[in-house]
JSON list of C-alpha atoms in Angstrom, two decimals:
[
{"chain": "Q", "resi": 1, "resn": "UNK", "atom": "CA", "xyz": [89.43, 37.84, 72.25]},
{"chain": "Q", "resi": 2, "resn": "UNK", "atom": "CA", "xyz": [86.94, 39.42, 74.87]},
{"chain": "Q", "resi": 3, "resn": "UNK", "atom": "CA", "xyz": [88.53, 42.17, 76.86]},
{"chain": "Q", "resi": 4, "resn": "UNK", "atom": "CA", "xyz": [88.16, 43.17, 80.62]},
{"chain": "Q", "resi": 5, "resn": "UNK", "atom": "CA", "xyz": [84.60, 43.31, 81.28]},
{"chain": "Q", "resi": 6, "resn": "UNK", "atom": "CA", "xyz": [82.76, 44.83, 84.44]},
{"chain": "Q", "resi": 7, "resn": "UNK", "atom": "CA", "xyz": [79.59, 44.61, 86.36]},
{"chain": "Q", "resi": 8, "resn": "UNK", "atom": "CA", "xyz": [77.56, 46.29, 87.05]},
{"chain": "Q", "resi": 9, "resn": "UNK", "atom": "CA", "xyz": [78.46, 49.21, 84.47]},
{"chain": "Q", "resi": 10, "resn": "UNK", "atom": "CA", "xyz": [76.51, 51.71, 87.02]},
{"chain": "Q", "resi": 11, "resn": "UNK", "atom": "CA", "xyz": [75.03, 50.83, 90.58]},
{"chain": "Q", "resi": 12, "resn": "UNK", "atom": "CA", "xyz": [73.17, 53.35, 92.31]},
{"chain": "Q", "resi": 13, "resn": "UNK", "atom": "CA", "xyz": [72.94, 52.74, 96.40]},
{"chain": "Q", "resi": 14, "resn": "UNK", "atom": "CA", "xyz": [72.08, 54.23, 99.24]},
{"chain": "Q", "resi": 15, "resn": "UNK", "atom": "CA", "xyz": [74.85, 55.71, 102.16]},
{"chain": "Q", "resi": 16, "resn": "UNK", "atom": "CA", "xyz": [75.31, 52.65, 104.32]},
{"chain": "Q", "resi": 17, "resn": "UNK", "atom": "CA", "xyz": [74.17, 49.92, 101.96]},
{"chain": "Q", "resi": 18, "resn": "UNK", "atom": "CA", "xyz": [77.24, 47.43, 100.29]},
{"chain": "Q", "resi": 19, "resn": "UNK", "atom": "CA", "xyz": [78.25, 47.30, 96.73]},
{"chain": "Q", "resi": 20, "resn": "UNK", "atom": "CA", "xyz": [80.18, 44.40, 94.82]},
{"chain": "Q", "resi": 21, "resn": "UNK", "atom": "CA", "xyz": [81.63, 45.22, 92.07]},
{"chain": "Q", "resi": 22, "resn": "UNK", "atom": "CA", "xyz": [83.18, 42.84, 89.61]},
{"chain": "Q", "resi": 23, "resn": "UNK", "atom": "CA", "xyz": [85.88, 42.67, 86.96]},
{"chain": "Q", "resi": 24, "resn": "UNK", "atom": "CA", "xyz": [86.86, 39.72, 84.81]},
{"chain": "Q", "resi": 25, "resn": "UNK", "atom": "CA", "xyz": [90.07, 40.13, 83.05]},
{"chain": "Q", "resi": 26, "resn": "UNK", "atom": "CA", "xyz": [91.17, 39.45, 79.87]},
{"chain": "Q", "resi": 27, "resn": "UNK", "atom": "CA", "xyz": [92.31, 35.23, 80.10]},
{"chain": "Q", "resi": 28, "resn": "UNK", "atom": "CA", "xyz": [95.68, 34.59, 81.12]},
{"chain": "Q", "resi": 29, "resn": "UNK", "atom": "CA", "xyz": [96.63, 37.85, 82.52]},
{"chain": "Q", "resi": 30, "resn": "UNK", "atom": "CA", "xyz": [98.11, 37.91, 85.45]},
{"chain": "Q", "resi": 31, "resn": "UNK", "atom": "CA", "xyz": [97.89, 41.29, 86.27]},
{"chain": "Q", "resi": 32, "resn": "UNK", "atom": "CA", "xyz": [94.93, 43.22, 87.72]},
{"chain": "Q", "resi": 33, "resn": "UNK", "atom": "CA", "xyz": [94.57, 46.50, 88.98]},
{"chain": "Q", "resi": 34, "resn": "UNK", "atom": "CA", "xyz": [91.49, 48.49, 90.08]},
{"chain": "Q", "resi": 35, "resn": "UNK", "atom": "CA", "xyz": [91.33, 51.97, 90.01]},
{"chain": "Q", "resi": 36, "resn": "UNK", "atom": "CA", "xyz": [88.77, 54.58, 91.05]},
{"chain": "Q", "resi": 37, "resn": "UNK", "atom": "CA", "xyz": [88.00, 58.60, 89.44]},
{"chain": "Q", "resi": 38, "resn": "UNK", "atom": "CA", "xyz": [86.24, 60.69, 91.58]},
{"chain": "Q", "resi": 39, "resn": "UNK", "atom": "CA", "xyz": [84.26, 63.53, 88.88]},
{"chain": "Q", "resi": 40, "resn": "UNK", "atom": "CA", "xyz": [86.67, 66.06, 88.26]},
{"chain": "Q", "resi": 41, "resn": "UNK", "atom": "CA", "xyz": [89.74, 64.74, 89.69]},
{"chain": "Q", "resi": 42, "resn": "UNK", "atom": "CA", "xyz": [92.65, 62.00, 88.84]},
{"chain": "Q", "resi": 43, "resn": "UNK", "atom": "CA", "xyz": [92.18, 58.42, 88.21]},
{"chain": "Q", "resi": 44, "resn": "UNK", "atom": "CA", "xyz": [93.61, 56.79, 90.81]},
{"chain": "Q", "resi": 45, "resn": "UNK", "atom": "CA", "xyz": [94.76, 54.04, 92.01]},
{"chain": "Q", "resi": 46, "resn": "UNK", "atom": "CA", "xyz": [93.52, 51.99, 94.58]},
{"chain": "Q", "resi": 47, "resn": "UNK", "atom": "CA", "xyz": [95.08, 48.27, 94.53]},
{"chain": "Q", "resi": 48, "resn": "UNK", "atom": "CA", "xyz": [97.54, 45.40, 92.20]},
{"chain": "Q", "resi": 49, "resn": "UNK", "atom": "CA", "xyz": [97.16, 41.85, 92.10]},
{"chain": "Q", "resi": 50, "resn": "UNK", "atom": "CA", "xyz": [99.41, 39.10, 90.84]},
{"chain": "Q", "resi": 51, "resn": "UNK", "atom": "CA", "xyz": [97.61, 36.33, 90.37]},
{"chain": "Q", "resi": 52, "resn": "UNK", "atom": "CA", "xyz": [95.47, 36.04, 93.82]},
{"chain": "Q", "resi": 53, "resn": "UNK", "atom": "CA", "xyz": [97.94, 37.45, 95.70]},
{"chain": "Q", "resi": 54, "resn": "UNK", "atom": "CA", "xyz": [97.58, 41.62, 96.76]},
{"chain": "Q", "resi": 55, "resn": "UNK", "atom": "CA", "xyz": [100.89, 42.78, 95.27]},
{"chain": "Q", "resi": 56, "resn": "UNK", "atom": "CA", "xyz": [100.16, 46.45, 96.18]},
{"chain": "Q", "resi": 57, "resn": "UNK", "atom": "CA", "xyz": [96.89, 48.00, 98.00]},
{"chain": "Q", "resi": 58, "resn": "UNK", "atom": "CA", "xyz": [98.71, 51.54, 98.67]},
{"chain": "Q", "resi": 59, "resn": "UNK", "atom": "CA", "xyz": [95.54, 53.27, 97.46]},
{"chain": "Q", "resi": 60, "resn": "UNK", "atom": "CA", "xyz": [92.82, 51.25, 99.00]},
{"chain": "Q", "resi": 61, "resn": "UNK", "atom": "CA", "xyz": [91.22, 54.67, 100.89]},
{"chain": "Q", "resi": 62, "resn": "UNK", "atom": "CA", "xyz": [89.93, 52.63, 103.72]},
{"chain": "Q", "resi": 63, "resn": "UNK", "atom": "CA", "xyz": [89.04, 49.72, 105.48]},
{"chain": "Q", "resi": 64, "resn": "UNK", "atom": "CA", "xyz": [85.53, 49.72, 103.95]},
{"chain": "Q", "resi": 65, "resn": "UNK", "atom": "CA", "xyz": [87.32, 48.63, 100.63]},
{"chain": "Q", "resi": 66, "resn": "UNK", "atom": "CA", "xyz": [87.65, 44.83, 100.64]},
{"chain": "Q", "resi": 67, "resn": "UNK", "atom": "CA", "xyz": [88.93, 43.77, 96.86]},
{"chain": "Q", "resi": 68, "resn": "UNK", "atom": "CA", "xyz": [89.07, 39.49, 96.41]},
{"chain": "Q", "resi": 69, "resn": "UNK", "atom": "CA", "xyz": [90.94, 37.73, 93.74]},
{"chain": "Q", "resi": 70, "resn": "UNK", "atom": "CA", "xyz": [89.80, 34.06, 94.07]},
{"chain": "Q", "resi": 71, "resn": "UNK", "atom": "CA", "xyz": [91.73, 31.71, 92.32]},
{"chain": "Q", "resi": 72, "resn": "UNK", "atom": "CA", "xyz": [93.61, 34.56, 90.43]},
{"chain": "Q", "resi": 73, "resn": "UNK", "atom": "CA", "xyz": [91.03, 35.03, 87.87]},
{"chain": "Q", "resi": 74, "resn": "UNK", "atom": "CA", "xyz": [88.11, 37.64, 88.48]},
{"chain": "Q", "resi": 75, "resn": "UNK", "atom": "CA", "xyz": [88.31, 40.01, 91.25]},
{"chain": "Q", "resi": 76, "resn": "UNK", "atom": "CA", "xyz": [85.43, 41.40, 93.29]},
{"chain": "Q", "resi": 77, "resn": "UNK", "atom": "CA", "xyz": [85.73, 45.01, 95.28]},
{"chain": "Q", "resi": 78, "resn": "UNK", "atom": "CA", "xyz": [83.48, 45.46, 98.30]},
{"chain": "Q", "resi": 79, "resn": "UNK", "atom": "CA", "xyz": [82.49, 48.37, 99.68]},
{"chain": "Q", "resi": 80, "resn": "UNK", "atom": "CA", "xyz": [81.12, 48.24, 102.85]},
{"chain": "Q", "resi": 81, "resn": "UNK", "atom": "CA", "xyz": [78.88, 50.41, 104.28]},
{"chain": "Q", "resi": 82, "resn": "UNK", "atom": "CA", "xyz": [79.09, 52.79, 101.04]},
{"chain": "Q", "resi": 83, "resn": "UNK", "atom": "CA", "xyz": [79.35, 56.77, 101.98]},
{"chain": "Q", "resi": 84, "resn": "UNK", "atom": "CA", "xyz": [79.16, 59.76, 99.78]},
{"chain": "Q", "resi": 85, "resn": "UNK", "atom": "CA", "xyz": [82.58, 60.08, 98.60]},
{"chain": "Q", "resi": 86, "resn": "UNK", "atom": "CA", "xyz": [82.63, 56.63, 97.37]},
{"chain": "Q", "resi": 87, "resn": "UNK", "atom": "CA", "xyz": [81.26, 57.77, 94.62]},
{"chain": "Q", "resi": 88, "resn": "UNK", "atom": "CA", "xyz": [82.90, 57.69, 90.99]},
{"chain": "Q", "resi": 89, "resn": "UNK", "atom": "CA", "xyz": [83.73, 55.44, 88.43]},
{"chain": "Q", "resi": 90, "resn": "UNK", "atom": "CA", "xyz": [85.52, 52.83, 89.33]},
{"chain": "Q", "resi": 91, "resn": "UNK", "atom": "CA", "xyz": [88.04, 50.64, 86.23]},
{"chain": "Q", "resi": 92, "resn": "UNK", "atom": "CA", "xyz": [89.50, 47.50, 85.93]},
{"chain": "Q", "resi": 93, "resn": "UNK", "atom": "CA", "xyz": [92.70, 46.67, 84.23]},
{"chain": "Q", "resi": 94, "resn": "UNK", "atom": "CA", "xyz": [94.27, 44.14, 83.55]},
{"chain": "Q", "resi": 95, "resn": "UNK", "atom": "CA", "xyz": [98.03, 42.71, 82.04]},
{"chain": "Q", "resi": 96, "resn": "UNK", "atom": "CA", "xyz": [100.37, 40.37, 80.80]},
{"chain": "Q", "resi": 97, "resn": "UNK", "atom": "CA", "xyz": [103.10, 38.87, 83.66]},
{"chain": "Q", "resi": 98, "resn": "UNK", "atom": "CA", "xyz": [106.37, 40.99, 83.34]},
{"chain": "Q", "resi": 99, "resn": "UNK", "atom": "CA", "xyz": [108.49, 39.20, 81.07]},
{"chain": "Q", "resi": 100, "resn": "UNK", "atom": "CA", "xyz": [111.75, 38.75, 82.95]},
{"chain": "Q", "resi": 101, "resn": "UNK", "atom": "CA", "xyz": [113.85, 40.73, 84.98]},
{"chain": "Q", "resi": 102, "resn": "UNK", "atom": "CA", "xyz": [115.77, 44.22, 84.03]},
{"chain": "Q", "resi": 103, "resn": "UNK", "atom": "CA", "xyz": [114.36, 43.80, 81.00]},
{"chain": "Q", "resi": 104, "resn": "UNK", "atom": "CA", "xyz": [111.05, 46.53, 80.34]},
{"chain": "Q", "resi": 105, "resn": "UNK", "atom": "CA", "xyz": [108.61, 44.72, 80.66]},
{"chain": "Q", "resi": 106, "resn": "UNK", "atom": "CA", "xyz": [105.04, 44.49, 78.68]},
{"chain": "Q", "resi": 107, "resn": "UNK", "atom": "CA", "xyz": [103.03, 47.28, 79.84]},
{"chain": "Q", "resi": 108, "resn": "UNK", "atom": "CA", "xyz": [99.81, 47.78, 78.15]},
{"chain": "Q", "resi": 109, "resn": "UNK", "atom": "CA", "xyz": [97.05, 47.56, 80.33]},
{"chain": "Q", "resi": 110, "resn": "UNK", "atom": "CA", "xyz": [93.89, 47.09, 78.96]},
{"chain": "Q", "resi": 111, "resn": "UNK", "atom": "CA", "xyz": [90.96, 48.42, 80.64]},
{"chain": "Q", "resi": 112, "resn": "UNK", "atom": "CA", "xyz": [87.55, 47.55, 81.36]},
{"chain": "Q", "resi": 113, "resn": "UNK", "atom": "CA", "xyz": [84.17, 50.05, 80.59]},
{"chain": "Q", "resi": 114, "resn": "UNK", "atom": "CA", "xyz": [84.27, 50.63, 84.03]},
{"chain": "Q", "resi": 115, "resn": "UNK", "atom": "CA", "xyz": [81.51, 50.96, 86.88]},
{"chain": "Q", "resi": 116, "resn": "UNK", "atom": "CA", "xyz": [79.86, 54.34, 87.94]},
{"chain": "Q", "resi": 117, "resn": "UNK", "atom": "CA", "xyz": [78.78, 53.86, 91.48]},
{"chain": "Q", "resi": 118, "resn": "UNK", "atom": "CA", "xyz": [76.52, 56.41, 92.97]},
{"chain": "Q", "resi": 119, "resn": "UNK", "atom": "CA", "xyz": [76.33, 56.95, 96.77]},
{"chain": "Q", "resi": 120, "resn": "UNK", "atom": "CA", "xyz": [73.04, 58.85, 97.15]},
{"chain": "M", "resi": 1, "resn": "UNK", "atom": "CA", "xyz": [106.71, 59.99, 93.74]},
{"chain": "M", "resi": 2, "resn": "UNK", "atom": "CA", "xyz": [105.63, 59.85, 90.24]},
{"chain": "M", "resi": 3, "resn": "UNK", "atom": "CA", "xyz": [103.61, 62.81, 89.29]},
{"chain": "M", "resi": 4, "resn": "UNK", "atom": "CA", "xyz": [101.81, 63.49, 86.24]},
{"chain": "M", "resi": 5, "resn": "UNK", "atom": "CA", "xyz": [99.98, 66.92, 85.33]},
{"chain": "M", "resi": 6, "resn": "UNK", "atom": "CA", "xyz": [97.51, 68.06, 82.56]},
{"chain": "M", "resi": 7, "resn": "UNK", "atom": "CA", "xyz": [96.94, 71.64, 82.53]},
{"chain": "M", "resi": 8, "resn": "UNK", "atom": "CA", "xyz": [93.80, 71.97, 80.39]},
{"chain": "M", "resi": 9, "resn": "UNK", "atom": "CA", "xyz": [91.11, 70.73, 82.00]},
{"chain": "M", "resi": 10, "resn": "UNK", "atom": "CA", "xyz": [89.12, 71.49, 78.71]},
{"chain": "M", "resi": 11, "resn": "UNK", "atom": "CA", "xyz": [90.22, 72.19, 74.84]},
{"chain": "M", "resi": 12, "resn": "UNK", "atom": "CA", "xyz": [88.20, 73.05, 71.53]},
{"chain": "M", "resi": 13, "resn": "UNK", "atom": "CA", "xyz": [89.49, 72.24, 68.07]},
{"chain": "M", "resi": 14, "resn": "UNK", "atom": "CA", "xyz": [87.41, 72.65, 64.58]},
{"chain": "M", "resi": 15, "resn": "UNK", "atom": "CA", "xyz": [86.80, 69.81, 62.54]},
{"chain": "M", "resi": 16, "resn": "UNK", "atom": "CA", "xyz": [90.22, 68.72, 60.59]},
{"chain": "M", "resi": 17, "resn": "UNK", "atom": "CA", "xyz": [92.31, 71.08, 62.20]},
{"chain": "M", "resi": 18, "resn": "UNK", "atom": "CA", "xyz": [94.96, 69.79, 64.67]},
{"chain": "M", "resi": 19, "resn": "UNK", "atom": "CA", "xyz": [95.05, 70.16, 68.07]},
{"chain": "M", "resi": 20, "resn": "UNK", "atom": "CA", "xyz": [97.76, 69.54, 71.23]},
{"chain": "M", "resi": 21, "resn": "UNK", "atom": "CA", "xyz": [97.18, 68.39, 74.10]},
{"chain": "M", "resi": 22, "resn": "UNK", "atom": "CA", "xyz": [99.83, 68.90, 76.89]},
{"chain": "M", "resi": 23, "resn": "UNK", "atom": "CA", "xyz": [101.15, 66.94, 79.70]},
{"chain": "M", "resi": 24, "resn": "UNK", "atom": "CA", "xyz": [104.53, 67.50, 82.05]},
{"chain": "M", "resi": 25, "resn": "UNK", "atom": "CA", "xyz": [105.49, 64.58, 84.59]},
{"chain": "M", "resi": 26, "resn": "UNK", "atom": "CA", "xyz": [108.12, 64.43, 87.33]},
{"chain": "M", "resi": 27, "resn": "UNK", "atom": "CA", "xyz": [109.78, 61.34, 88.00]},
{"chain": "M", "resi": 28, "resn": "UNK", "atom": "CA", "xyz": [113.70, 60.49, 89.61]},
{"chain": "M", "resi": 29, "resn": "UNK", "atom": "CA", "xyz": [113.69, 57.24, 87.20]},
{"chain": "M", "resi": 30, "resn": "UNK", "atom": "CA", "xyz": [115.65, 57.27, 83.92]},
{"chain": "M", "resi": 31, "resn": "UNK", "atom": "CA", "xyz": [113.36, 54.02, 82.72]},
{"chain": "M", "resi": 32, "resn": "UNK", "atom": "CA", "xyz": [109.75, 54.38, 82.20]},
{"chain": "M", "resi": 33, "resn": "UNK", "atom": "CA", "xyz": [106.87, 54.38, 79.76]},
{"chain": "M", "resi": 34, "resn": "UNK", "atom": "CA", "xyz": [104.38, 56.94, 78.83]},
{"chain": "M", "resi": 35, "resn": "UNK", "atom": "CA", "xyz": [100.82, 56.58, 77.91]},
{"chain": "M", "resi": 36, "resn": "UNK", "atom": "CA", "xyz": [98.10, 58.81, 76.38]},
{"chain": "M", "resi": 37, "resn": "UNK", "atom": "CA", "xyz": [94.62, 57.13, 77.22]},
{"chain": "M", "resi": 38, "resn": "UNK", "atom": "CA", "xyz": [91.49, 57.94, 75.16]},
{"chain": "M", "resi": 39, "resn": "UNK", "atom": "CA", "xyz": [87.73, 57.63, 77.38]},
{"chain": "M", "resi": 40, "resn": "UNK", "atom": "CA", "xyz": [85.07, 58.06, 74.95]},
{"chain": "M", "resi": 41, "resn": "UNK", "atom": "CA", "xyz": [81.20, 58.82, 76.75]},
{"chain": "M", "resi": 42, "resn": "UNK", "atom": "CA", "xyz": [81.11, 55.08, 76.60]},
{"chain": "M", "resi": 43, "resn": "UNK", "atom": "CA", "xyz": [83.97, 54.76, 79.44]},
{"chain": "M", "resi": 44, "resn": "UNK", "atom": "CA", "xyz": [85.91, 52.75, 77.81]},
{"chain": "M", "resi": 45, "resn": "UNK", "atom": "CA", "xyz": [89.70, 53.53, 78.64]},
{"chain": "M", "resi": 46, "resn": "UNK", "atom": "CA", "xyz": [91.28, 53.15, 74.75]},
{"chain": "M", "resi": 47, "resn": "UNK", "atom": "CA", "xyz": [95.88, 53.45, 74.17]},
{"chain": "M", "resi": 48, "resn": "UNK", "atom": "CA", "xyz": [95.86, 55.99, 72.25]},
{"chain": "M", "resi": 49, "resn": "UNK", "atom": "CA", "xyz": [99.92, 56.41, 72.33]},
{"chain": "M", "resi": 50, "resn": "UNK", "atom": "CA", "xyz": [102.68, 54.62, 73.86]},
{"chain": "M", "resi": 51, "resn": "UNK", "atom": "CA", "xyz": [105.99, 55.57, 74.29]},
{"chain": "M", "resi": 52, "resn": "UNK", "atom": "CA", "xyz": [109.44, 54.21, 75.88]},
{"chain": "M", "resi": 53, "resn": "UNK", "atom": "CA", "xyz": [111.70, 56.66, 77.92]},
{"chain": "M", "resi": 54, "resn": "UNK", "atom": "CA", "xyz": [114.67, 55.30, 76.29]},
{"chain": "M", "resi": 55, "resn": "UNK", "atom": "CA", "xyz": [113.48, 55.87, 72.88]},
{"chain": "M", "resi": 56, "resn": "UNK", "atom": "CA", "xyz": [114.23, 59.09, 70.96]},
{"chain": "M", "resi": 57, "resn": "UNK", "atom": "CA", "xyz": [112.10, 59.03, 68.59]},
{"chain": "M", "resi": 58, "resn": "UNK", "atom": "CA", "xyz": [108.36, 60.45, 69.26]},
{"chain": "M", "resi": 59, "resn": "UNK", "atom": "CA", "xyz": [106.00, 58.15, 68.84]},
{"chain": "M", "resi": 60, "resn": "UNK", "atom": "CA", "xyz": [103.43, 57.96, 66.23]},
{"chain": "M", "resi": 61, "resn": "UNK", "atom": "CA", "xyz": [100.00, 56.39, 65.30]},
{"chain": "M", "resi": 62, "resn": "UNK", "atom": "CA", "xyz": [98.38, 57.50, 62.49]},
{"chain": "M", "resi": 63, "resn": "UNK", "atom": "CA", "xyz": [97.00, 61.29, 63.16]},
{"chain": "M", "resi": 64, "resn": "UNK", "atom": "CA", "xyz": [98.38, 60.83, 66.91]},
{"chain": "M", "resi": 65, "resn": "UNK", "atom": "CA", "xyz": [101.63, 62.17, 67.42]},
{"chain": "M", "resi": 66, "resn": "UNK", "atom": "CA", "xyz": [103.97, 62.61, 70.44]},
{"chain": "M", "resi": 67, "resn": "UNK", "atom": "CA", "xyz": [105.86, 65.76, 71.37]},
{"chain": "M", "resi": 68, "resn": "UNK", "atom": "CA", "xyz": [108.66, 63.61, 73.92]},
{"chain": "M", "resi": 69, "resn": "UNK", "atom": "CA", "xyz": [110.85, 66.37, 75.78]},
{"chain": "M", "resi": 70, "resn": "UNK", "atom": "CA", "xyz": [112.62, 64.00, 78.63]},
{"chain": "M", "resi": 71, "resn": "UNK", "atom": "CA", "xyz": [115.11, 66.66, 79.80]},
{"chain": "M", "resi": 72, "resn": "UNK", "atom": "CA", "xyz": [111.96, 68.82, 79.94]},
{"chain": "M", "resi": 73, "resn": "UNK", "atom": "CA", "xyz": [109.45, 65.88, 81.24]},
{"chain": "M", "resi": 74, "resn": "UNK", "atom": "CA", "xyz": [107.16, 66.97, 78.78]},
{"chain": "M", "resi": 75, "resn": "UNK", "atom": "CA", "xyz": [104.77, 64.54, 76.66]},
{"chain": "M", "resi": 76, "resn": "UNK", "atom": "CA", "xyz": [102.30, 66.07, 74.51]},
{"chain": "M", "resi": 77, "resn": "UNK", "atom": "CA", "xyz": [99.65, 64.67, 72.19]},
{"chain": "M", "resi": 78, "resn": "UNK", "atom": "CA", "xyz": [99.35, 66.05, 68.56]},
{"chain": "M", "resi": 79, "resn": "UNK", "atom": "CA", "xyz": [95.76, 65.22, 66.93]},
{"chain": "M", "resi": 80, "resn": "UNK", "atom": "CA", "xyz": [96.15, 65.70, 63.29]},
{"chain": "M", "resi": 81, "resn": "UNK", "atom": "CA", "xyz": [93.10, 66.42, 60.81]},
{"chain": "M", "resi": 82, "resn": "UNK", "atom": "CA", "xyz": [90.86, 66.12, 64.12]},
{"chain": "M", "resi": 83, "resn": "UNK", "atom": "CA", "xyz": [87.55, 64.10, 64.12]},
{"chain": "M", "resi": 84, "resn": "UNK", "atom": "CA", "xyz": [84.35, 64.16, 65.36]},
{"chain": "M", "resi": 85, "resn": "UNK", "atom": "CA", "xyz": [85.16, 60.47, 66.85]},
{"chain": "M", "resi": 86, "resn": "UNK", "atom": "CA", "xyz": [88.09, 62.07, 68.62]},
{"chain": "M", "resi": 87, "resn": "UNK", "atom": "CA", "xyz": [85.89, 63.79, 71.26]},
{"chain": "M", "resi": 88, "resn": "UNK", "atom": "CA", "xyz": [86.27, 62.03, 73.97]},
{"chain": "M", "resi": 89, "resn": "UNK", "atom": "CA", "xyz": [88.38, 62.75, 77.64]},
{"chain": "M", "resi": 90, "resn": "UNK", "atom": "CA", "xyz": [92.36, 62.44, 77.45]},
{"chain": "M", "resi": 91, "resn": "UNK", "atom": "CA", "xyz": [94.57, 60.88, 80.05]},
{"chain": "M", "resi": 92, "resn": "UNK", "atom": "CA", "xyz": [98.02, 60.76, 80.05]},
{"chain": "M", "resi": 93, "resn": "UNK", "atom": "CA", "xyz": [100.13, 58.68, 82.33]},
{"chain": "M", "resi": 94, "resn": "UNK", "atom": "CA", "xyz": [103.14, 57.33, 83.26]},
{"chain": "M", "resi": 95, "resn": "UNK", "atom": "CA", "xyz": [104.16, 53.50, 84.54]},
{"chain": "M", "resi": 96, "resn": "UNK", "atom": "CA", "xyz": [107.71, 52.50, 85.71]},
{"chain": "M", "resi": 97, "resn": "UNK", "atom": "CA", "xyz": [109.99, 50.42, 83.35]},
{"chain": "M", "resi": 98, "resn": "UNK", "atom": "CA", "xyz": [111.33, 48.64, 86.56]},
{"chain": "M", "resi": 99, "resn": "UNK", "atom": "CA", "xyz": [109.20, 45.35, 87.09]},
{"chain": "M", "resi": 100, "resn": "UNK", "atom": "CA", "xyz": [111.56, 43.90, 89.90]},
{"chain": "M", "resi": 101, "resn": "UNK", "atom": "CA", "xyz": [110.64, 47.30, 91.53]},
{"chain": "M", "resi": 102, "resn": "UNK", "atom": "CA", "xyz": [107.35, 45.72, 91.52]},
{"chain": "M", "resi": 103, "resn": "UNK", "atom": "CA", "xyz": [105.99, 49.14, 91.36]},
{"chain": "M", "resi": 104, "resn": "UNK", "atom": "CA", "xyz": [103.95, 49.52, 87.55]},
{"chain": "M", "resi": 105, "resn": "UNK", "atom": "CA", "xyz": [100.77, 50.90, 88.69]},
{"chain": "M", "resi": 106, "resn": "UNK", "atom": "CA", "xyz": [99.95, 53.42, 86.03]},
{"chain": "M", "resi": 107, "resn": "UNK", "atom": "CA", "xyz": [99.96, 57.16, 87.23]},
{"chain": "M", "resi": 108, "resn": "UNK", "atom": "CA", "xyz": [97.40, 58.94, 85.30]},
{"chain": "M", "resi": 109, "resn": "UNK", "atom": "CA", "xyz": [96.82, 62.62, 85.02]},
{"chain": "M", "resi": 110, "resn": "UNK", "atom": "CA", "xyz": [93.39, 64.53, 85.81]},
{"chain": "M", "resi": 111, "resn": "UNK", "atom": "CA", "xyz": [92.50, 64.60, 82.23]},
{"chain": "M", "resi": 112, "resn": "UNK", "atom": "CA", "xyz": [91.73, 66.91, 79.61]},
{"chain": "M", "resi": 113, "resn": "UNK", "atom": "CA", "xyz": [88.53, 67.02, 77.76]},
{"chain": "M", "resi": 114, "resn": "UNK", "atom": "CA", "xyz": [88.28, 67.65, 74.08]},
{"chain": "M", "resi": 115, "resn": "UNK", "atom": "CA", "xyz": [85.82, 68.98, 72.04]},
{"chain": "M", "resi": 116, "resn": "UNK", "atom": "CA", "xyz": [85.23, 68.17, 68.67]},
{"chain": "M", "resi": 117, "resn": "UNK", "atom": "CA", "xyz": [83.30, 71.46, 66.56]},
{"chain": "M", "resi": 118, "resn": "UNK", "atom": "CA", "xyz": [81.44, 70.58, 63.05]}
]
């Protein structure tokens, strides 16, 4: 079974330029979730999806972060124009549906290789 | 909000020795699973460790053990008869057991980077 895959695995742009990145998750899961690591500090998170809907986008830092799920299957983040601080590696998960309610639901996530974007 | 924290940003450990890696969280839910990730240079986030709130009993895969102190919040990773394959960065997080919360974004900590020495 091919797991979540990501592309480009490392972009290098200029300040001001855009960047797409892409993550295809593993088939059938509902559940995707991008997250971002700036060097040295936390992964964190930056947005859910069920399906192709945005469940949660809490940690999306700004309005240059645009993140697509057409069609509920691969998702596309945008950044647009790309500054300094965007820079990091930037990781895909993705998961089963929760399987019912009050009961605990699955909750491995698998994760992608990741992108390391570059602002230069 | 759910916090986790890892307090060694770096750790050493000779060849087959063991080595712990710690992790304390803070969290008002009673319900919730904890995680230790594995990120090898190739990126690649790897479960290393999973392990239920309600559950007692530590968790354990192969040389990977789990210290679980809930009253303390305190979940630490044991690496038994350590490898050089084991170097790699270690994340350990938390996720909510509540789905109709709707809130299970994992909650990761900033890592803690082991060494592996021949």
């Amino acid at each position: 079974e091919a797991g979540v895959t990501q592309f480009p695995s490392h972009s290098v742009i200029e300040k001001g330029q855009t960047v797409t990145l892409r993550c295809d998750p593993i088939s059938g899961h509902d559940n995707l979730y991008w997250y971002r690591r700036v060097m040295g500090k936390e992964i964190k998170f930056l947005l859910h999806f069920v399906k192709e809907s945005k469940q949660d986008e809490s940690g999306m830092p700004n309005n240059r972060f645009l993140a697509e799920r057409t069609g509920g299957t691969y998702s596309t983040l945008k950044v647009q124009p790309a500054e300094l601080e965007d820079s990091g590696v930037y990781f895909c998960a993705s998961s089963q549906a929760p399987v019912g309610v009050g009961i605990l639901m699955n909750t491995e996530a698998f994760f992608g290789q990741g992108t390391r974007l570059t602002v230069v | 909000a759910q916090t986790v924290t890892q307090s060694q940003p770096e750790m050493s450990v000779q060849e087959a020795e063991t080595v712990t890696l710690s992790c304390t969280y803070d969290t008002s839910e009673s319900d919730y699973y904890l995680f230790w990730y594995k990120q090898p240079p190739s990126r690649q986030m790897i479960l290393v460790i999973r392990q239920e709130a309600y559950k007692q009993q530590n968790a354990t895969e192969n040389r990977f053990s789990v210290n679980f102190q809930k009253a303390a919040k305190s979940f630490s990773l044991k690496i038994s008869d350590s490898q050089l394959g084991d170097a790699a960065m270690y994340f350990c997080a938390y996720r909510s057991a509540y789905p109709e919360n709707r809130d299970d974004k994992i909650i990761f900590g900033k890592g803690t980077r082991l060494h592996i020495l021949p």
